[in-house]
Coordinates of C-alpha atoms in Angstrom, one line a residue:
X1 CA -8.9 -185.8 -80.8
X2 CA -10.0 -186.9 -84.6
X3 CA -9.7 -184.7 -88.2
X4 CA -12.7 -182.2 -88.5
X5 CA -15.2 -184.2 -91.0
X6 CA -15.6 -182.0 -93.8
X7 CA -19.1 -182.4 -94.6
X8 CA -22.2 -180.3 -93.6
X9 CA -24.1 -183.9 -93.4
X10 CA -21.3 -185.4 -90.9
X11 CA -20.8 -182.2 -88.5
X12 CA -21.3 -181.9 -85.2
X13 CA -24.6 -179.6 -84.2
X14 CA -21.4 -177.7 -81.9
X15 CA -19.8 -177.1 -85.6
X16 CA -22.8 -176.1 -87.6
X17 CA -24.0 -173.3 -84.9
X18 CA -20.7 -172.6 -84.7
X19 CA -20.7 -172.1 -88.7
X20 CA -23.9 -170.6 -88.4
X21 CA -22.8 -167.8 -86.5
X22 CA -19.5 -166.7 -88.5
X23 CA -22.0 -167.2 -92.3
X24 CA -19.4 -170.0 -92.9
X25 CA -22.5 -171.7 -94.3
X26 CA -26.2 -171.5 -94.0
X27 CA -28.5 -174.5 -92.0
X28 CA -30.5 -174.0 -95.5
X29 CA -27.0 -175.6 -96.7
X30 CA -26.9 -178.2 -93.9
X31 CA -31.0 -179.2 -93.8
X32 CA -30.1 -180.1 -97.8
X33 CA -27.3 -182.0 -97.6
X34 CA -29.2 -183.9 -93.7
X35 CA -32.4 -184.3 -96.2
X36 CA -29.9 -186.3 -98.7
X37 CA -28.1 -188.1 -96.4
X38 CA -31.6 -189.0 -94.4
X39 CA -32.9 -190.7 -97.9
X40 CA -29.5 -192.9 -98.7
X41 CA -29.9 -193.9 -94.6
X42 CA -33.0 -195.0 -94.8
X43 CA -32.3 -197.0 -97.8
X44 CA -29.5 -198.6 -96.6
X45 CA -31.0 -199.1 -93.1
X46 CA -35.3 -198.6 -92.9
X47 CA -34.2 -195.7 -89.7
X48 CA -36.9 -193.8 -91.0
X49 CA -40.7 -193.8 -90.8
X50 CA -41.1 -190.6 -92.1
X51 CA -38.9 -187.9 -93.9
X52 CA -40.4 -184.3 -93.9
X53 CA -38.3 -182.0 -96.4
X54 CA -40.1 -179.6 -97.9
X55 CA -41.2 -178.5 -93.7
X56 CA -37.4 -178.9 -92.9
X57 CA -36.0 -177.0 -96.1
X58 CA -38.9 -174.6 -94.9
X59 CA -37.3 -174.2 -91.2
X60 CA -34.3 -173.8 -92.7
X61 CA -35.1 -170.8 -94.2
X62 CA -36.6 -169.0 -91.1
X63 CA -33.8 -170.3 -89.2
X64 CA -31.3 -168.4 -91.4
X65 CA -33.1 -165.3 -91.5
X66 CA -32.4 -165.4 -87.7
X67 CA -28.8 -165.8 -88.2
X68 CA -28.7 -163.1 -90.7
X69 CA -30.1 -160.8 -88.4
X70 CA -27.6 -161.9 -85.2
X71 CA -30.6 -163.1 -83.1
X72 CA -30.4 -167.2 -82.9
X73 CA -33.8 -168.6 -81.2
X74 CA -31.3 -170.3 -79.2
X75 CA -28.4 -172.6 -79.0
X76 CA -29.7 -175.5 -81.3
X77 CA -31.1 -173.3 -83.9
X78 CA -31.1 -173.6 -87.4
X79 CA -29.5 -177.9 -86.6
X80 CA -31.2 -180.9 -87.7
X81 CA -33.0 -183.4 -85.0
X82 CA -34.8 -186.6 -85.9
X83 CA -37.3 -187.8 -83.0
X84 CA -37.8 -191.6 -82.2
X85 CA -41.4 -192.4 -83.3
X86 CA -42.9 -193.1 -79.8
X87 CA -42.3 -189.6 -79.3
X88 CA -45.5 -186.6 -79.9
X89 CA -44.7 -183.9 -82.8
X90 CA -47.2 -181.3 -83.5
X91 CA -47.9 -182.3 -86.9
X92 CA -46.8 -185.3 -87.9
X93 CA -48.3 -188.9 -86.5
X94 CA -46.3 -190.4 -83.8
X95 CA -47.5 -193.9 -84.4
X96 CA -45.0 -196.4 -82.5
X97 CA -44.5 -199.2 -84.7
X98 CA -48.1 -200.1 -83.9
X99 CA -51.0 -201.2 -86.6
X100 CA -53.5 -200.1 -84.1
X101 CA -52.2 -197.1 -84.1
X102 CA -54.2 -194.4 -86.2
X103 CA -52.7 -192.4 -88.2
X104 CA -54.9 -189.5 -89.4
X105 CA -55.0 -187.9 -85.6
X106 CA -54.6 -184.9 -85.1
X107 CA -51.4 -184.6 -83.9
X108 CA -51.5 -181.2 -82.6
X109 CA -49.0 -181.7 -79.1
X110 CA -45.8 -181.6 -78.8
X111 CA -43.8 -183.7 -75.9
X112 CA -41.5 -181.4 -73.9
X113 CA -38.9 -181.9 -75.2
X114 CA -39.9 -181.6 -79.3
X115 CA -41.3 -178.4 -77.4
X116 CA -38.5 -177.3 -75.6
X117 CA -36.4 -177.9 -79.2
X118 CA -38.7 -176.0 -81.5
X119 CA -39.1 -173.1 -79.3
X120 CA -35.2 -173.2 -79.3
X121 CA -35.4 -173.5 -83.6
X122 CA -33.9 -176.7 -84.0
X123 CA -35.2 -178.0 -87.6
X124 CA -37.3 -181.5 -87.3
X125 CA -35.8 -183.6 -90.6
X126 CA -38.4 -186.6 -90.0
X127 CA -39.7 -189.4 -87.0
X128 CA -37.4 -192.6 -86.8
X129 CA -38.2 -196.2 -86.5
X130 CA -39.6 -198.5 -83.0
X131 CA -40.2 -201.5 -82.3
X132 CA -43.9 -201.7 -81.8
X133 CA -44.5 -199.4 -78.1
X134 CA -41.0 -199.2 -77.7
X135 CA -41.1 -203.0 -76.3
X136 CA -37.3 -204.6 -76.9
X137 CA -34.1 -203.9 -77.0
X138 CA -34.0 -204.5 -81.7
X139 CA -35.8 -202.4 -84.1
X140 CA -38.2 -204.1 -86.2
X141 CA -42.3 -203.8 -85.9
X142 CA -45.4 -205.4 -87.2
X143 CA -46.0 -201.4 -89.3
X144 CA -42.3 -200.8 -90.1
X145 CA -40.1 -203.8 -90.8
X146 CA -37.1 -204.3 -90.0
X147 CA -34.0 -201.3 -89.6
X148 CA -30.3 -202.6 -90.1
X149 CA -26.8 -201.4 -88.6
X150 CA -25.0 -198.8 -89.6
X151 CA -22.0 -201.0 -90.2
X152 CA -23.6 -203.9 -92.0
X153 CA -27.1 -204.1 -92.3
X154 CA -28.3 -206.9 -92.5
X155 CA -27.7 -207.2 -88.1
X156 CA -29.8 -205.3 -85.8
X157 CA -29.1 -201.6 -85.1
X158 CA -30.4 -202.1 -81.5
X159 CA -33.4 -200.8 -79.8
X160 CA -35.9 -200.0 -79.2
X161 CA -34.4 -196.0 -80.1
X162 CA -32.4 -198.4 -83.1
X163 CA -33.7 -195.8 -85.5
X164 CA -32.4 -193.0 -83.9
X165 CA -28.8 -194.5 -83.6
X166 CA -28.5 -195.3 -87.1
X167 CA -29.8 -191.6 -88.5
X168 CA -26.9 -190.1 -86.2
X169 CA -24.3 -192.9 -87.5
X170 CA -25.0 -192.2 -90.6
X171 CA -25.7 -188.2 -91.1
X172 CA -28.9 -188.3 -90.7
X173 CA -29.2 -184.8 -88.4
X174 CA -26.4 -185.3 -85.6
X175 CA -29.3 -184.7 -82.9
X176 CA -31.8 -186.9 -82.0
X177 CA -34.5 -188.0 -79.2
X178 CA -34.9 -191.1 -78.3
X179 CA -36.3 -192.5 -74.8
X180 CA -35.3 -195.4 -72.3
X181 CA -36.5 -198.1 -70.3
X182 CA -34.3 -200.8 -69.9
X183 CA -30.9 -199.3 -72.6
X184 CA -33.1 -198.4 -75.1
X185 CA -30.3 -195.4 -75.9
X186 CA -27.8 -197.2 -74.8
X187 CA -27.8 -200.8 -76.9
X188 CA -28.4 -199.1 -79.9
X189 CA -25.1 -196.6 -79.2
X190 CA -23.1 -199.4 -79.0
X191 CA -24.6 -201.3 -81.5
X192 CA -24.6 -198.5 -83.7
X193 CA -21.1 -196.4 -82.8
X194 CA -22.5 -193.3 -81.5
X195 CA -22.9 -191.5 -78.1
X196 CA -26.4 -191.7 -75.6
X197 CA -27.1 -190.6 -72.2
X198 CA -30.1 -191.9 -70.6
X199 CA -29.9 -189.1 -67.6
X200 CA -31.2 -189.6 -63.9
X201 CA -35.1 -189.7 -64.0
X202 CA -37.2 -186.8 -64.3
X203 CA -34.3 -184.3 -65.5
X204 CA -36.0 -184.3 -69.1
X205 CA -39.5 -183.9 -68.3
X206 CA -41.8 -186.7 -70.3
X207 CA -45.0 -186.0 -71.7
X208 CA -47.7 -188.7 -72.1
X209 CA -46.7 -190.4 -68.9
X210 CA -45.1 -194.1 -69.9
X211 CA -47.0 -196.7 -69.3
X212 CA -43.9 -198.3 -68.4
X213 CA -43.7 -196.1 -65.2
X214 CA -40.6 -194.5 -64.4
X215 CA -38.2 -197.2 -65.6
X216 CA -39.1 -194.5 -69.1
X217 CA -36.9 -191.6 -69.6
X218 CA -36.2 -189.2 -73.2
X219 CA -32.2 -189.2 -74.1
X220 CA -30.2 -187.5 -76.5
X221 CA -28.8 -189.7 -79.2
X222 CA -25.5 -187.5 -80.7
X223 CA -22.4 -188.3 -82.5
X224 CA -20.3 -186.8 -79.5
X225 CA -20.5 -185.7 -75.8
X226 CA -20.0 -182.3 -76.4
X227 CA -23.5 -182.5 -78.4
X228 CA -25.1 -184.5 -75.7
X229 CA -24.4 -181.4 -73.5
X230 CA -25.7 -179.3 -76.0
X231 CA -28.6 -180.3 -76.4
X232 CA -29.2 -181.2 -72.8
X233 CA -29.0 -177.9 -71.7
X234 CA -32.3 -178.0 -74.2
X235 CA -34.7 -180.3 -73.5
X236 CA -34.3 -180.2 -69.4
X237 CA -36.2 -177.3 -69.9
X238 CA -39.9 -177.2 -67.6
X239 CA -42.7 -178.9 -68.0
X240 CA -45.9 -178.4 -65.8
X241 CA -47.5 -181.4 -67.9
X242 CA -44.8 -184.2 -66.3
X243 CA -45.6 -183.9 -62.4
X244 CA -42.6 -186.1 -61.8
X245 CA -39.8 -183.4 -63.5
X246 CA -37.1 -182.3 -61.0
X247 CA -37.0 -178.6 -62.1
X248 CA -34.1 -176.4 -63.6
X249 CA -30.5 -178.2 -63.7
X250 CA -28.0 -176.6 -61.5
X251 CA -25.4 -175.5 -63.7
X252 CA -24.2 -175.8 -67.1
X253 CA -24.1 -179.4 -68.3
X254 CA -21.9 -177.9 -71.4
X255 CA -19.5 -175.5 -69.0
X256 CA -18.5 -178.7 -67.0
X257 CA -17.4 -181.3 -69.6
X258 CA -14.4 -178.4 -68.9
X259 CA -13.8 -180.0 -66.0
X260 CA -10.9 -182.8 -64.2
X261 CA -10.8 -186.1 -65.0
X262 CA -8.3 -186.7 -62.6
X263 CA -8.9 -187.6 -59.0
X264 CA -13.0 -189.5 -60.2
X265 CA -13.3 -192.5 -58.3
X266 CA -13.2 -194.4 -60.6
X267 CA -15.4 -197.9 -60.0
X268 CA -14.7 -200.9 -63.3
X269 CA -16.8 -204.1 -62.7
X270 CA -15.9 -206.3 -66.5
X271 CA -19.8 -208.4 -65.2
X272 CA -21.2 -206.1 -62.2
X273 CA -20.3 -209.8 -60.3
X274 CA -22.5 -212.0 -62.8
X275 CA -22.0 -214.7 -64.6
X276 CA -21.9 -212.6 -67.4
X277 CA -19.7 -213.8 -70.7
X278 CA -18.4 -210.6 -71.9
X279 CA -17.2 -211.4 -75.6
X280 CA -13.1 -211.3 -75.3
X281 CA -12.5 -207.9 -77.5
X282 CA -14.9 -206.7 -76.0
X283 CA -13.7 -206.6 -72.8
X284 CA -10.2 -206.3 -73.7
X285 CA -11.5 -202.0 -75.4
X286 CA -13.5 -202.0 -72.1
X287 CA -10.4 -202.0 -70.5
X288 CA -8.8 -200.0 -72.5
X289 CA -11.3 -197.2 -72.0
X290 CA -11.3 -197.8 -68.4
X291 CA -7.0 -197.2 -68.7
X292 CA -7.5 -194.3 -70.6
X293 CA -9.3 -192.6 -67.6
X294 CA -6.1 -193.8 -65.2
X295 CA -4.0 -192.0 -67.7
X296 CA -5.7 -189.0 -66.9
X297 CA -5.4 -189.2 -64.1
X298 CA -8.7 -190.7 -62.5
X299 CA -8.4 -193.2 -59.3
X300 CA -9.5 -197.2 -60.9
X301 CA -10.7 -199.5 -58.9
X302 CA -11.2 -203.3 -60.2
X303 CA -14.4 -204.0 -58.0
X304 CA -18.2 -205.0 -58.1
X305 CA -21.3 -203.2 -57.5
X306 CA -22.4 -206.3 -55.0
X307 CA -26.3 -206.3 -56.3
X308 CA -27.7 -209.0 -57.8
X309 CA -29.3 -209.0 -60.5
X310 CA -33.0 -207.9 -60.4
X311 CA -34.3 -209.5 -64.2
X312 CA -36.9 -211.0 -62.7
X313 CA -38.1 -207.7 -60.9
X314 CA -37.3 -205.4 -64.1
X315 CA -40.3 -208.2 -65.7
X316 CA -41.9 -207.8 -63.3
X317 CA -42.1 -204.0 -64.0
X318 CA -42.2 -204.0 -67.5
X319 CA -44.2 -206.8 -68.6
X320 CA -46.6 -205.6 -66.6
X321 CA -46.6 -202.2 -68.3
X322 CA -46.5 -203.8 -71.7
X323 CA -50.2 -205.2 -70.8
X324 CA -51.2 -201.9 -69.9
X325 CA -50.3 -200.5 -72.7
X326 CA -52.8 -202.9 -75.2
X327 CA -55.0 -203.1 -72.6
X328 CA -57.5 -201.4 -74.2
X329 CA -57.0 -203.2 -77.7
X330 CA -59.8 -205.9 -78.8
X331 CA -59.3 -209.3 -79.9
X332 CA -58.6 -208.5 -83.7
X333 CA -56.9 -205.3 -82.7
X334 CA -54.6 -207.6 -80.4
X335 CA -54.3 -210.2 -83.4
X336 CA -52.1 -207.9 -85.3
X337 CA -49.8 -206.9 -82.8
X338 CA -45.4 -207.8 -82.7
X339 CA -45.6 -212.0 -81.5
X340 CA -43.3 -211.5 -78.7
X341 CA -45.0 -208.3 -77.5
X342 CA -48.0 -210.4 -76.9
X343 CA -46.4 -213.4 -75.0
X344 CA -44.8 -210.9 -72.2
X345 CA -48.5 -208.7 -72.4
X346 CA -50.7 -212.4 -71.6
X347 CA -47.2 -212.6 -68.9
X348 CA -47.8 -209.2 -67.2
X349 CA -51.7 -209.4 -67.5
X350 CA -50.6 -212.1 -64.6
X351 CA -48.9 -210.4 -62.1
X352 CA -50.9 -209.4 -59.7
X353 CA -50.6 -206.2 -57.4
X354 CA -48.8 -208.0 -54.2
X355 CA -46.5 -209.4 -57.6
X356 CA -45.8 -205.3 -58.5
X357 CA -45.2 -204.4 -55.0
X358 CA -42.7 -207.1 -54.2
X359 CA -41.0 -205.8 -57.5
X360 CA -41.0 -202.6 -56.7
X361 CA -39.6 -203.4 -52.8
X362 CA -36.1 -205.0 -54.9
X363 CA -35.9 -201.9 -56.8
X364 CA -36.0 -199.6 -53.9
X365 CA -33.4 -201.8 -52.8
X366 CA -31.3 -201.7 -55.0
X367 CA -31.3 -198.2 -55.4
X368 CA -30.3 -198.0 -51.6
X369 CA -27.3 -200.4 -52.4
X370 CA -26.5 -197.9 -55.6
X371 CA -26.6 -195.0 -53.2
X372 CA -24.2 -196.5 -51.1
X373 CA -21.6 -197.5 -53.7
X374 CA -21.7 -194.6 -55.2
X375 CA -20.2 -192.8 -51.9
X376 CA -17.3 -194.2 -52.3
X377 CA -17.2 -194.2 -55.8
X378 CA -18.2 -190.8 -58.3
X379 CA -18.4 -193.4 -61.5
X380 CA -19.1 -197.1 -62.6
X381 CA -17.8 -198.4 -65.7
X382 CA -19.0 -201.3 -67.7
X383 CA -19.3 -202.6 -71.4
X384 CA -22.4 -201.3 -72.3
X385 CA -23.5 -204.9 -73.8
X386 CA -21.6 -208.5 -73.5
X387 CA -22.2 -208.7 -77.3
X388 CA -21.4 -207.0 -80.4
X389 CA -24.9 -206.7 -83.6
X390 CA -26.2 -209.6 -84.3
X391 CA -28.9 -210.6 -86.9
X392 CA -31.5 -208.5 -88.5
X393 CA -35.1 -209.2 -86.9
X394 CA -34.3 -211.5 -83.8
X395 CA -35.1 -210.2 -80.6
X396 CA -32.2 -212.7 -79.4
X397 CA -28.9 -213.4 -81.8
X398 CA -29.4 -216.9 -83.2
X399 CA -28.6 -220.0 -81.4
X400 CA -28.5 -217.9 -78.0
X401 CA -30.1 -219.7 -74.7
X402 CA -32.2 -216.7 -73.9
X403 CA -35.5 -216.1 -74.8
X404 CA -36.4 -212.4 -74.4
X405 CA -34.0 -209.7 -75.2
X406 CA -33.5 -209.1 -71.4
X407 CA -30.9 -212.1 -71.5
X408 CA -28.2 -209.8 -73.9
X409 CA -28.8 -206.9 -72.0
X410 CA -27.8 -207.4 -68.4
X411 CA -25.4 -203.8 -68.3
X412 CA -28.6 -201.4 -69.2
X413 CA -32.0 -203.1 -67.3
X414 CA -30.9 -202.1 -63.5
X415 CA -30.0 -198.3 -63.9
X416 CA -33.4 -198.3 -65.3
X417 CA -34.8 -199.5 -61.7
X418 CA -32.4 -197.3 -59.8
X419 CA -33.1 -194.0 -62.1
X420 CA -28.8 -193.1 -62.7
X421 CA -28.0 -191.1 -65.3
X422 CA -26.1 -193.6 -67.6
X423 CA -24.1 -193.2 -70.7
X424 CA -23.0 -195.4 -73.9
X425 CA -19.5 -194.6 -75.4
X426 CA -18.0 -196.1 -78.3
X427 CA -14.6 -197.6 -77.2
X428 CA -13.5 -199.8 -80.1
X429 CA -14.2 -202.4 -83.3
X430 CA -14.6 -205.8 -83.3
X431 CA -12.3 -208.2 -85.7
X432 CA -16.1 -207.9 -88.3
X433 CA -16.4 -203.7 -87.8
X434 CA -18.4 -203.8 -85.2
X435 CA -19.1 -201.5 -83.0
X436 CA -18.5 -201.9 -79.2
X437 CA -20.0 -200.0 -76.5
X438 CA -18.2 -198.9 -73.0
X439 CA -21.5 -197.5 -70.3
X440 CA -20.6 -195.1 -67.6
X441 CA -23.3 -194.9 -64.6
X442 CA -22.9 -192.0 -61.9
X443 CA -25.1 -191.1 -59.4
X444 CA -28.5 -190.6 -59.1
X445 CA -28.3 -186.5 -60.5
X446 CA -24.8 -186.6 -61.2
X447 CA -25.2 -186.5 -65.1
X448 CA -22.7 -183.7 -66.1
X449 CA -20.4 -185.7 -64.7
X450 CA -21.2 -188.5 -66.3
X451 CA -21.0 -186.8 -69.2
X452 CA -17.7 -184.8 -68.3
X453 CA -15.9 -188.3 -68.1
X454 CA -17.2 -189.4 -71.5
X455 CA -16.3 -186.4 -73.0
X456 CA -12.4 -186.6 -72.1
X457 CA -12.6 -190.4 -73.8
X458 CA -13.7 -188.6 -77.0
X459 CA -10.8 -185.7 -76.7
X460 CA -8.6 -188.8 -75.8
X461 CA -9.5 -190.5 -78.8
X462 CA -11.1 -193.2 -77.3
X463 CA -13.9 -193.1 -79.2
X464 CA -12.5 -192.7 -82.5
X465 CA -13.5 -195.6 -84.7
X466 CA -14.3 -195.8 -88.1
X467 CA -17.4 -194.5 -90.2
X468 CA -19.9 -197.0 -90.9
X469 CA -19.9 -199.0 -94.0
X470 CA -23.0 -197.8 -94.9
X471 CA -22.4 -194.5 -95.4
X472 CA -20.0 -194.8 -98.3
X473 CA -23.5 -195.2 -100.5
X474 CA -24.5 -192.1 -99.0
X475 CA -24.2 -188.8 -100.7
X476 CA -21.5 -186.9 -100.5
X477 CA -22.8 -183.4 -99.2
X478 CA -21.7 -180.1 -99.4
X479 CA -17.9 -179.6 -98.4
X480 CA -17.3 -177.1 -95.3
X481 CA -15.6 -173.9 -97.0
X482 CA -12.2 -173.2 -95.9

């Protein structure tokens, strides 16, 4: 267990709502504190495309009135939330990191997850940065520039939900909505030392449909697993606009956190059985986290799932989706795109329908293999990434033999292909003080179990890492009253 933070901007959503209920502090106080942090976070890392202070304060005042009347709109009433700038938010431009998107709007519609949060009384602080159309695992774009890491702004925050991860890490709102098509909430969560969950595909409704198809998920990015469970109970609400949604979840995600870890069958795979050069400090930290699960009573076996790297199939599906994103652009508009995005779009446009269907066949076989594997194991544990954050503004680490971001993210994209729930949480820092992430993967529909295991690691202190150095320059928000 860790010591509770003493400043409002550092509190979890769960703690904030508890304070609102007792009158210990108000949503207005909390939102003012978060807005101060948001400005500092933006100055340190460039994690926002837009901060909506006036709208946030207005929403906070409305929330405060509901709490005074003891009639909160929902479980996140008054909680400051940020939204990745790929997700529609009524009244706010969704620019997608691209100079090809017109800001004028009108912006009249909320995405399903945003609509559910709004109905629950959440206070929207702003939109967070993304690479152009969310195409890569780092966050820089032609429209909004480079987003730095809270632990070292000269390094990347990861991506494509890098702005959300940096905002959460720096106290600019305890909850953020991200998207994940190949690791895009888990990669920045690992680099920035926060929690993120890619839920089972369809568990969180998505609209508009992603051009990346059923690889794309919406997921919570939070300070801990308990806040993610809280957020999931809101954003999983049904929405008819997503024809592939799974419908209401069976049971409460928050209640599931109290379930036991003892007896869980845990498979620990240090490299998925592939030739992945995992940094020694990362390997040791992940092994220690697995040891904690064993100490809590889980039955741990070091074993690989027996799958091969599906990167070629992923590229076919991902690059085809990217080509579809820009299909409507003329030559002048294409010249405005991120050069790397232009390259993968050109490659994606060359794939045939038969190439695409062959990739789907690979995907189905992978899903069957993982389904078989999870008949014997409840959880698969891997590193989230084989490295810690590298120089900002580059798609791959300087000097790397890789040419695309997938070369250094081998543990994330396979589970977009299989649509399984997968979470990343911190499990230590390297010699430079950069966060290390451990990934927990469950069978399809086992989202609550993944959250339960992650919560147990938080409770055991596994995820307790130092605050970001960038936070040292952030305003010290109002002290929680005793």
